[in-house]
C-alpha atoms as an extended CHARMM CRD file, in Angstrom:
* protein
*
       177  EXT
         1         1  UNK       CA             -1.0260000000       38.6660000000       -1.1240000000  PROA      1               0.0000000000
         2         2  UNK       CA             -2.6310000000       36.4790000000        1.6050000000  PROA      2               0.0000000000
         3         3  UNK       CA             -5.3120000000       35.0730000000       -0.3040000000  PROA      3               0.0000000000
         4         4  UNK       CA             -3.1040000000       34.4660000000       -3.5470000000  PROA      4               0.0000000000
         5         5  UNK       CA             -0.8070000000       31.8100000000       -1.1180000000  PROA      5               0.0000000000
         6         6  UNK       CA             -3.6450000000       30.3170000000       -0.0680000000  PROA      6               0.0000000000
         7         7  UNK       CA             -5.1930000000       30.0490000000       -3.5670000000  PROA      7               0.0000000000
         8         8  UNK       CA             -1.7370000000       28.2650000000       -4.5690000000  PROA      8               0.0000000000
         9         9  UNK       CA             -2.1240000000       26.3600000000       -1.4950000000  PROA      9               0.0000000000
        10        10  UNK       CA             -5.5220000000       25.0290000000       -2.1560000000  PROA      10              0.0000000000
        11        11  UNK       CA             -4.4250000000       24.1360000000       -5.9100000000  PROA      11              0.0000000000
        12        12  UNK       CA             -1.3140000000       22.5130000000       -5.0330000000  PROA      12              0.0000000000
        13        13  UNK       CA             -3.3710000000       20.2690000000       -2.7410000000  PROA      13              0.0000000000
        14        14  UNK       CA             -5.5950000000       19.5430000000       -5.6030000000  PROA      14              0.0000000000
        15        15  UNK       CA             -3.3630000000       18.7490000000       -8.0690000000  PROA      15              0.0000000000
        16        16  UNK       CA             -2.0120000000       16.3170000000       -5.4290000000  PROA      16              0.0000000000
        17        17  UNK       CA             -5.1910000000       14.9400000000       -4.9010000000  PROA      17              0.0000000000
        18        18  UNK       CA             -5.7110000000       13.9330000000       -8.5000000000  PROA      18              0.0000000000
        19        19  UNK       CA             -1.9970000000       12.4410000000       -8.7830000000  PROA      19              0.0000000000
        20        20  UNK       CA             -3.0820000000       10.0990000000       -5.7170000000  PROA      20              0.0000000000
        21        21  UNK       CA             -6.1530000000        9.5180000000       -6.8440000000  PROA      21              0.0000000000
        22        22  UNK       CA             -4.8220000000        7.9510000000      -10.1230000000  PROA      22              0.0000000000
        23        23  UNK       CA             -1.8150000000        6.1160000000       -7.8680000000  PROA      23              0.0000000000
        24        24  UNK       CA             -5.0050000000        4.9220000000       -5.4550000000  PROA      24              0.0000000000
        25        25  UNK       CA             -6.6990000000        3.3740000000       -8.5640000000  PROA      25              0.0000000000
        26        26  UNK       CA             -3.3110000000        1.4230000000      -10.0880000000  PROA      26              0.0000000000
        27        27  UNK       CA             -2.7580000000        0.1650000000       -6.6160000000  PROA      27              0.0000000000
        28        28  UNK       CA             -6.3360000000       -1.0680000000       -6.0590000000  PROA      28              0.0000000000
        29        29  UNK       CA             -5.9110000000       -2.7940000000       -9.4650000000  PROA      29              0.0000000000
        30        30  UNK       CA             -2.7180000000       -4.0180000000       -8.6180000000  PROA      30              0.0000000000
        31        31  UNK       CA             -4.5010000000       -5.5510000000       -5.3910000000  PROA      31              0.0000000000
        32        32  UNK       CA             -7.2650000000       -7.5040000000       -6.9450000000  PROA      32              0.0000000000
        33        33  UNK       CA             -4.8840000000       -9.0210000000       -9.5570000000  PROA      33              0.0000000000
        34        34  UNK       CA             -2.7480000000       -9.7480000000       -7.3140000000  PROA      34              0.0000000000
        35        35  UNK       CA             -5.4880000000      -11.8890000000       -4.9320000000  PROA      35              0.0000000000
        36        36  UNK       CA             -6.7460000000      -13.1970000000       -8.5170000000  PROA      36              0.0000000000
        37        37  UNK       CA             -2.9130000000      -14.3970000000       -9.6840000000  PROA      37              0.0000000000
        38        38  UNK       CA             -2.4800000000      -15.5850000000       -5.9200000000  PROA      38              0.0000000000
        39        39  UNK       CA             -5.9340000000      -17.4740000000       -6.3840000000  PROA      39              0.0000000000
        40        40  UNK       CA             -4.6060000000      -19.1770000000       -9.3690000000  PROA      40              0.0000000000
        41        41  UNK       CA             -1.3810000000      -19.8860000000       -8.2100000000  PROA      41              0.0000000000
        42        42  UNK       CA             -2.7250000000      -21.5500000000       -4.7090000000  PROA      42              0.0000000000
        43        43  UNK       CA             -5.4090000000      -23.7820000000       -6.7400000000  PROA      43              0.0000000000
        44        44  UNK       CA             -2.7400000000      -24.8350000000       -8.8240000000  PROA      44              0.0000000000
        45        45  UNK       CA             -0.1290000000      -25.7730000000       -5.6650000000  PROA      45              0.0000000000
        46        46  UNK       CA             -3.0540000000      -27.2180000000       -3.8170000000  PROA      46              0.0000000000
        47        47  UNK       CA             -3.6690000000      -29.2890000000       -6.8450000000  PROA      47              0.0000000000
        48        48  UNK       CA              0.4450000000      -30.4640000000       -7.0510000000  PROA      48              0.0000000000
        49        49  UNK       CA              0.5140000000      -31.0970000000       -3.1770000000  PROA      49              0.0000000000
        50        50  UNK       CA             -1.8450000000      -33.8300000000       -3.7430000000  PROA      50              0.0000000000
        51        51  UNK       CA             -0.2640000000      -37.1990000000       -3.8360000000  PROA      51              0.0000000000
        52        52  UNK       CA              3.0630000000      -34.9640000000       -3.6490000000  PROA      52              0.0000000000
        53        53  UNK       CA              5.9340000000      -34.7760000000       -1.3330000000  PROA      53              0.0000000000
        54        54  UNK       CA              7.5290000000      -31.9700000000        0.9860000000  PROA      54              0.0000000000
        55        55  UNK       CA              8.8540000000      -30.1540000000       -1.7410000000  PROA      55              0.0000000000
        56        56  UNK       CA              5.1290000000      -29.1670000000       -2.7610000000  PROA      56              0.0000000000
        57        57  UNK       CA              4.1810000000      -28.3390000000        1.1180000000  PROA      57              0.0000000000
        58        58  UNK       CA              7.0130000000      -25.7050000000        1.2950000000  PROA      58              0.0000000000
        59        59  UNK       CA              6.1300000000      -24.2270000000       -1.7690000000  PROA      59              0.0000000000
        60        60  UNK       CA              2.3860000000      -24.0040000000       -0.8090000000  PROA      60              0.0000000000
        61        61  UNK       CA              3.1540000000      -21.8810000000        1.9810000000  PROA      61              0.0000000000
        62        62  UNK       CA              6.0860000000      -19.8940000000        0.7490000000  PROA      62              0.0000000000
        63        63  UNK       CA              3.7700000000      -18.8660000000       -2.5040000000  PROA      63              0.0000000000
        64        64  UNK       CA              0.7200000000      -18.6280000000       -0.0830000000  PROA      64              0.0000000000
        65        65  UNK       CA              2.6100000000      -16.2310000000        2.7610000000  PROA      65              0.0000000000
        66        66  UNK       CA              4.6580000000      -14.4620000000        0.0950000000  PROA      66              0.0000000000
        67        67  UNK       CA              1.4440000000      -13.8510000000       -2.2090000000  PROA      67              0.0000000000
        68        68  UNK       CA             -0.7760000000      -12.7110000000        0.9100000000  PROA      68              0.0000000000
        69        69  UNK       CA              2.1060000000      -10.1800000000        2.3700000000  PROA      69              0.0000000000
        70        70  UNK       CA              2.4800000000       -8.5900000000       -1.3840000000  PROA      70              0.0000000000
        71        71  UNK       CA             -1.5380000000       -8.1930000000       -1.8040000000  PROA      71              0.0000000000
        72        72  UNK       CA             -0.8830000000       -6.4350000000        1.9030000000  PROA      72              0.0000000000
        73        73  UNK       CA              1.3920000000       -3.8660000000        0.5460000000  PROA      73              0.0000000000
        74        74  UNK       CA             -0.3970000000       -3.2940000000       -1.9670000000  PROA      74              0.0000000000
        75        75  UNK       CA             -3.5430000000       -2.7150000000       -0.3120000000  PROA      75              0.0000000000
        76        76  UNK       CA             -1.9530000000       -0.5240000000        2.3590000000  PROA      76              0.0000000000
        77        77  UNK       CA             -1.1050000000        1.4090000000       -0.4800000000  PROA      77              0.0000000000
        78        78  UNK       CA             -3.9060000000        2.2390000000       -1.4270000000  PROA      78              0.0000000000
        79        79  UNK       CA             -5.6470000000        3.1200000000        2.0470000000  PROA      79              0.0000000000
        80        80  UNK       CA             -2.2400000000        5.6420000000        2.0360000000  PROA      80              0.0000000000
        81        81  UNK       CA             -3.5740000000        7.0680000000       -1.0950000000  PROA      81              0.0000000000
        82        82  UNK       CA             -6.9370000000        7.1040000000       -0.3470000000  PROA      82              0.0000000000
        83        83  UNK       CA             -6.2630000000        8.8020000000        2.5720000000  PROA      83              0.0000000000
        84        84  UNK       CA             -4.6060000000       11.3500000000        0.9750000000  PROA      84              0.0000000000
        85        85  UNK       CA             -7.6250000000       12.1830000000       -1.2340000000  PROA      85              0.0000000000
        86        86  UNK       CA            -10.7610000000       12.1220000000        1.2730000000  PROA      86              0.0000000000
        87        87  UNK       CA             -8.1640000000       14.0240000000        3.8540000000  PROA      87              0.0000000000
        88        88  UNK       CA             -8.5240000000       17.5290000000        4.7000000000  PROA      88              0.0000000000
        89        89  UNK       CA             -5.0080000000       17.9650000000        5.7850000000  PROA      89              0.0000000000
        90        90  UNK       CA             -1.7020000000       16.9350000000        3.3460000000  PROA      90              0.0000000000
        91        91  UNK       CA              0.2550000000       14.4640000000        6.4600000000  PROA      91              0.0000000000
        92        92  UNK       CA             -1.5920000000       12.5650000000        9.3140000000  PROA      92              0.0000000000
        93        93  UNK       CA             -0.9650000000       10.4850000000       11.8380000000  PROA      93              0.0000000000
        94        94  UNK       CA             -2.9310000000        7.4930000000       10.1740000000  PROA      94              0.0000000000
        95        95  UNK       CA             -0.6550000000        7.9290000000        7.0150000000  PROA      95              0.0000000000
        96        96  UNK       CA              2.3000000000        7.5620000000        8.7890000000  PROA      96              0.0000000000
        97        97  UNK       CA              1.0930000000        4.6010000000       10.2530000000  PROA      97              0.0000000000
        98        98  UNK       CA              0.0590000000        2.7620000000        6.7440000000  PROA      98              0.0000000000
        99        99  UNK       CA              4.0920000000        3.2400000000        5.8020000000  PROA      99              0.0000000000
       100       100  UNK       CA              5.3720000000        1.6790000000        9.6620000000  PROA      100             0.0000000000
       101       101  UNK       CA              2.4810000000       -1.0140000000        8.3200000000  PROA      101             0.0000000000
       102       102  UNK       CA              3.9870000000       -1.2670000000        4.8810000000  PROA      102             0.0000000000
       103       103  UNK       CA              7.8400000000       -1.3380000000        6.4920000000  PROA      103             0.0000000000
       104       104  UNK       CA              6.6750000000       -4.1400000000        8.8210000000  PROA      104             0.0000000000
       105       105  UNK       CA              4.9590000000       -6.0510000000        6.2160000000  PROA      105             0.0000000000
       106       106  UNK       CA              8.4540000000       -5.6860000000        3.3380000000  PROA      106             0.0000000000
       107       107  UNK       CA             10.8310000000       -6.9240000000        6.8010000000  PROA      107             0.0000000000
       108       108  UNK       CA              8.3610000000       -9.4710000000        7.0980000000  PROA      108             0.0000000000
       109       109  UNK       CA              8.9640000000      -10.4110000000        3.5280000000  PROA      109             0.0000000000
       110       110  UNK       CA             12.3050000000      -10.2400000000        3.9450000000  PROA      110             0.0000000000
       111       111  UNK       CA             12.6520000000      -12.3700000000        6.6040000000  PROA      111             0.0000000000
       112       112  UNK       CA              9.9860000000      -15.3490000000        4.2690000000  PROA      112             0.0000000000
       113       113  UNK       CA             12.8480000000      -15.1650000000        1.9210000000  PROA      113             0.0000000000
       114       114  UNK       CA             15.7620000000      -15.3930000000        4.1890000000  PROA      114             0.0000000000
       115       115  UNK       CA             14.2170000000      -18.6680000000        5.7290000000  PROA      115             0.0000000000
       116       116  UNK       CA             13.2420000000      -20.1980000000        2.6920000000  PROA      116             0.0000000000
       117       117  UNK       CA             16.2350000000      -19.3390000000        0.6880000000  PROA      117             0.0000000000
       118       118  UNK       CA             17.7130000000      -22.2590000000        2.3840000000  PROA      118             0.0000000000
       119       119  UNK       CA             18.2300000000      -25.0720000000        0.1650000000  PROA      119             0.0000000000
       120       120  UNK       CA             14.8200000000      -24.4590000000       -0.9610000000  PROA      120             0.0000000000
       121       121  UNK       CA             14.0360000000      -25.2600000000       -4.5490000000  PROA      121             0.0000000000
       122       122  UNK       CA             10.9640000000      -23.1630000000       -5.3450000000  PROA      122             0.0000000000
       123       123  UNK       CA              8.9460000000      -24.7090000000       -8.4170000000  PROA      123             0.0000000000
       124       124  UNK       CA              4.9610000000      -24.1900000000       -7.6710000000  PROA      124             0.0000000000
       125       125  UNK       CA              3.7320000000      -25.5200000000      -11.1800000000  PROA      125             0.0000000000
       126       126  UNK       CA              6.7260000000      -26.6440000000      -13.3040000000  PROA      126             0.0000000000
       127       127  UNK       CA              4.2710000000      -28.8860000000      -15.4860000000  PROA      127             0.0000000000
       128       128  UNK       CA              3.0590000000      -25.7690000000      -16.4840000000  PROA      128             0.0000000000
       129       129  UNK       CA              6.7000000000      -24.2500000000      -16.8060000000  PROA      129             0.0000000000
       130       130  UNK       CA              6.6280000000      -22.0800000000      -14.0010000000  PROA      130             0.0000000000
       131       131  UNK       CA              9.2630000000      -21.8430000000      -11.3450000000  PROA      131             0.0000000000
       132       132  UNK       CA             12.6030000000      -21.1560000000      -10.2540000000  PROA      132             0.0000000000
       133       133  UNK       CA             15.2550000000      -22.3440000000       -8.2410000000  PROA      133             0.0000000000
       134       134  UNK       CA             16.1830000000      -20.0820000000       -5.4880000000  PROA      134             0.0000000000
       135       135  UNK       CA             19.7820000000      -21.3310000000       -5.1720000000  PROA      135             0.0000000000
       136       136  UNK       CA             20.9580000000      -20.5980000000       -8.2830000000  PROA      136             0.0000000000
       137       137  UNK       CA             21.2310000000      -24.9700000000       -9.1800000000  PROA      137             0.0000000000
       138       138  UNK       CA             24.3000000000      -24.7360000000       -6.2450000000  PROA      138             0.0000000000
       139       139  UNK       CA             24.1900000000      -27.8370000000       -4.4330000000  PROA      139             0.0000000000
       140       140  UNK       CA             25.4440000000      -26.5670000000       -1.1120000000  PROA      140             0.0000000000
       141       141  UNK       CA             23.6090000000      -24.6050000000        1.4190000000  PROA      141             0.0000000000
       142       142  UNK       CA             23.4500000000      -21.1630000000        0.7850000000  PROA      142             0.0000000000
       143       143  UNK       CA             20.9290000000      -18.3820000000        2.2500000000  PROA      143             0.0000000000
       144       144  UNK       CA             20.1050000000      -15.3270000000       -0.3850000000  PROA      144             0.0000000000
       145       145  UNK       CA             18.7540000000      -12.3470000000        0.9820000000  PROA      145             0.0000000000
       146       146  UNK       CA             16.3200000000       -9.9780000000       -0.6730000000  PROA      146             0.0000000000
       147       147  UNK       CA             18.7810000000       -6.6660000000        0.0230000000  PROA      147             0.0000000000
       148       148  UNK       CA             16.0080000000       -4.6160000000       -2.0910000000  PROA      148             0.0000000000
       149       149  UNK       CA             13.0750000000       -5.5460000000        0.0150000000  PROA      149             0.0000000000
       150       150  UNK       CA             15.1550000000       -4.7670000000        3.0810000000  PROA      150             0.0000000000
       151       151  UNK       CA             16.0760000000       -1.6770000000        1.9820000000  PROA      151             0.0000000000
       152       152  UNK       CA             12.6810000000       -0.7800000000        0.3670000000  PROA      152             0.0000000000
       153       153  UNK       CA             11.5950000000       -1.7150000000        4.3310000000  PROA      153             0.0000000000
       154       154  UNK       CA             14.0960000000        1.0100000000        5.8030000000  PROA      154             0.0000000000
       155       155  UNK       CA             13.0490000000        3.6450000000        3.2810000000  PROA      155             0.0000000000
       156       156  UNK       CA              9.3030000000        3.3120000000        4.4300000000  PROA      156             0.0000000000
       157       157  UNK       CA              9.9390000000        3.2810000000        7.8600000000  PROA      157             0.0000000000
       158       158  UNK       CA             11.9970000000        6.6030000000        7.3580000000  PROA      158             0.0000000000
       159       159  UNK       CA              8.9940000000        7.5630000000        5.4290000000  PROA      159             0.0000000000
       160       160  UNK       CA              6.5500000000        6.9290000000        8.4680000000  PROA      160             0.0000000000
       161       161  UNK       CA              8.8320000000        8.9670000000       10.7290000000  PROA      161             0.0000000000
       162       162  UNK       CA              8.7930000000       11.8030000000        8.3580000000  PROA      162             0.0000000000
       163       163  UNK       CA              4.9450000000       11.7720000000        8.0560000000  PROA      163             0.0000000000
       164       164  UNK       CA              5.0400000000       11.5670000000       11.6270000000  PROA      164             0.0000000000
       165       165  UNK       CA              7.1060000000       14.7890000000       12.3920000000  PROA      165             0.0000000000
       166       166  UNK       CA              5.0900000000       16.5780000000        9.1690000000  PROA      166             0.0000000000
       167       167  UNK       CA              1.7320000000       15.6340000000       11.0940000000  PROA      167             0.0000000000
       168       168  UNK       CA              2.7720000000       17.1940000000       14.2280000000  PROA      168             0.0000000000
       169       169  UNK       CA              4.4440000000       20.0970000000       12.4640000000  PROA      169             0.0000000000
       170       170  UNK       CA              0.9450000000       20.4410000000       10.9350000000  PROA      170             0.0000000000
       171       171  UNK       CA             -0.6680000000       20.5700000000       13.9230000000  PROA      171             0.0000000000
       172       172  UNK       CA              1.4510000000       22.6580000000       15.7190000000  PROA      172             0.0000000000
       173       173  UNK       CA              0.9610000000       24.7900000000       12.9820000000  PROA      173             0.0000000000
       174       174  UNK       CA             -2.9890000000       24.8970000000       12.6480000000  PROA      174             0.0000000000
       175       175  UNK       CA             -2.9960000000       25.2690000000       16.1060000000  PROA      175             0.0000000000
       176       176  UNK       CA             -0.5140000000       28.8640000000       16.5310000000  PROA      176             0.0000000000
       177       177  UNK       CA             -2.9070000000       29.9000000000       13.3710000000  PROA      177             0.0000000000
């Protein structure tokens, strides 16, 4: 009876294995086109900002900053799954960690968009057709906040907590075995 729960055991943990070794691939793919669109997208504000006016210098660095802290999440993503598939043990301390990482990173993002919401007009390339304007075309003040990315902050933190308790519950348990 023993060995068949641990034979279930051992299976379980590789199916889960394979699942986050697919979800570690997508998310490393994710990550390089990510740095390649954010690549493109800096050459072609660095090429506007030439010759242009402050308009151009807060896009720059709102595109720049929001570009670098979405390749981060998406690279901690991946060290989460890939730490899931070269691990011996199903939570860990250093998982729990890469979610407090992500959470820190999506408040961070939260907190670009709060300050540049703004009056900010964001429009990075519109020769090209691409932009947007942040304010909906309103002419008065008005700060919009990114309620998903807040929220998708909170849920990772509770994630990293959870992980956290699992890893100790995991020890705890090794340890009385």
């Amino acid at each position: 009876m023993k060995q068949l729960e641990e034979r279930d055991l051992t299976n379980a943990l590789a199916k889960i294995r394979r699942v986050c070794r697919i979800f570690r691939m997508c998310f490393f793919g994710a990550s390089i086109a990510l740095m390649l669109c954010l690549a493109v997208l800096v050459a072609v504000t660095l090429q506007s900002y030439l010759g242009s006016s402050q308009g151009a210098i807060n896009s720059m660095i709102y595109s720049l900053t929001g570009g670098i802290l979405l390749l981060l999440i998406a690279w901690n993503f991946t060290k989460l799954f890939n730490e899931v598939v070269v691990s011996e043990v199903p939570f860990s301390e250093k998982q729990a960690d890469f979610l407090r990482a992500i959470a820190v990173i999506a408040l961070s993002y939260f907190v670009l968009d709060a300050l540049f919401s703004f009056g900010f007009i964001f429009e990075p390339a519109p020769e090209i057709g691409f932009g947007m304007v942040a304010n909906d075309g309103i002419a008065e003040p008005t700060i919009n906040l990114n309620v998903g990315m807040l929220v998708f902050s909170a849920i990772m933190y509770s994630l990293s907590a959870i992980f956290r308790y699992a890893a100790l519950l995991q020890q705890l348990s090794d340890e009385t075995v």
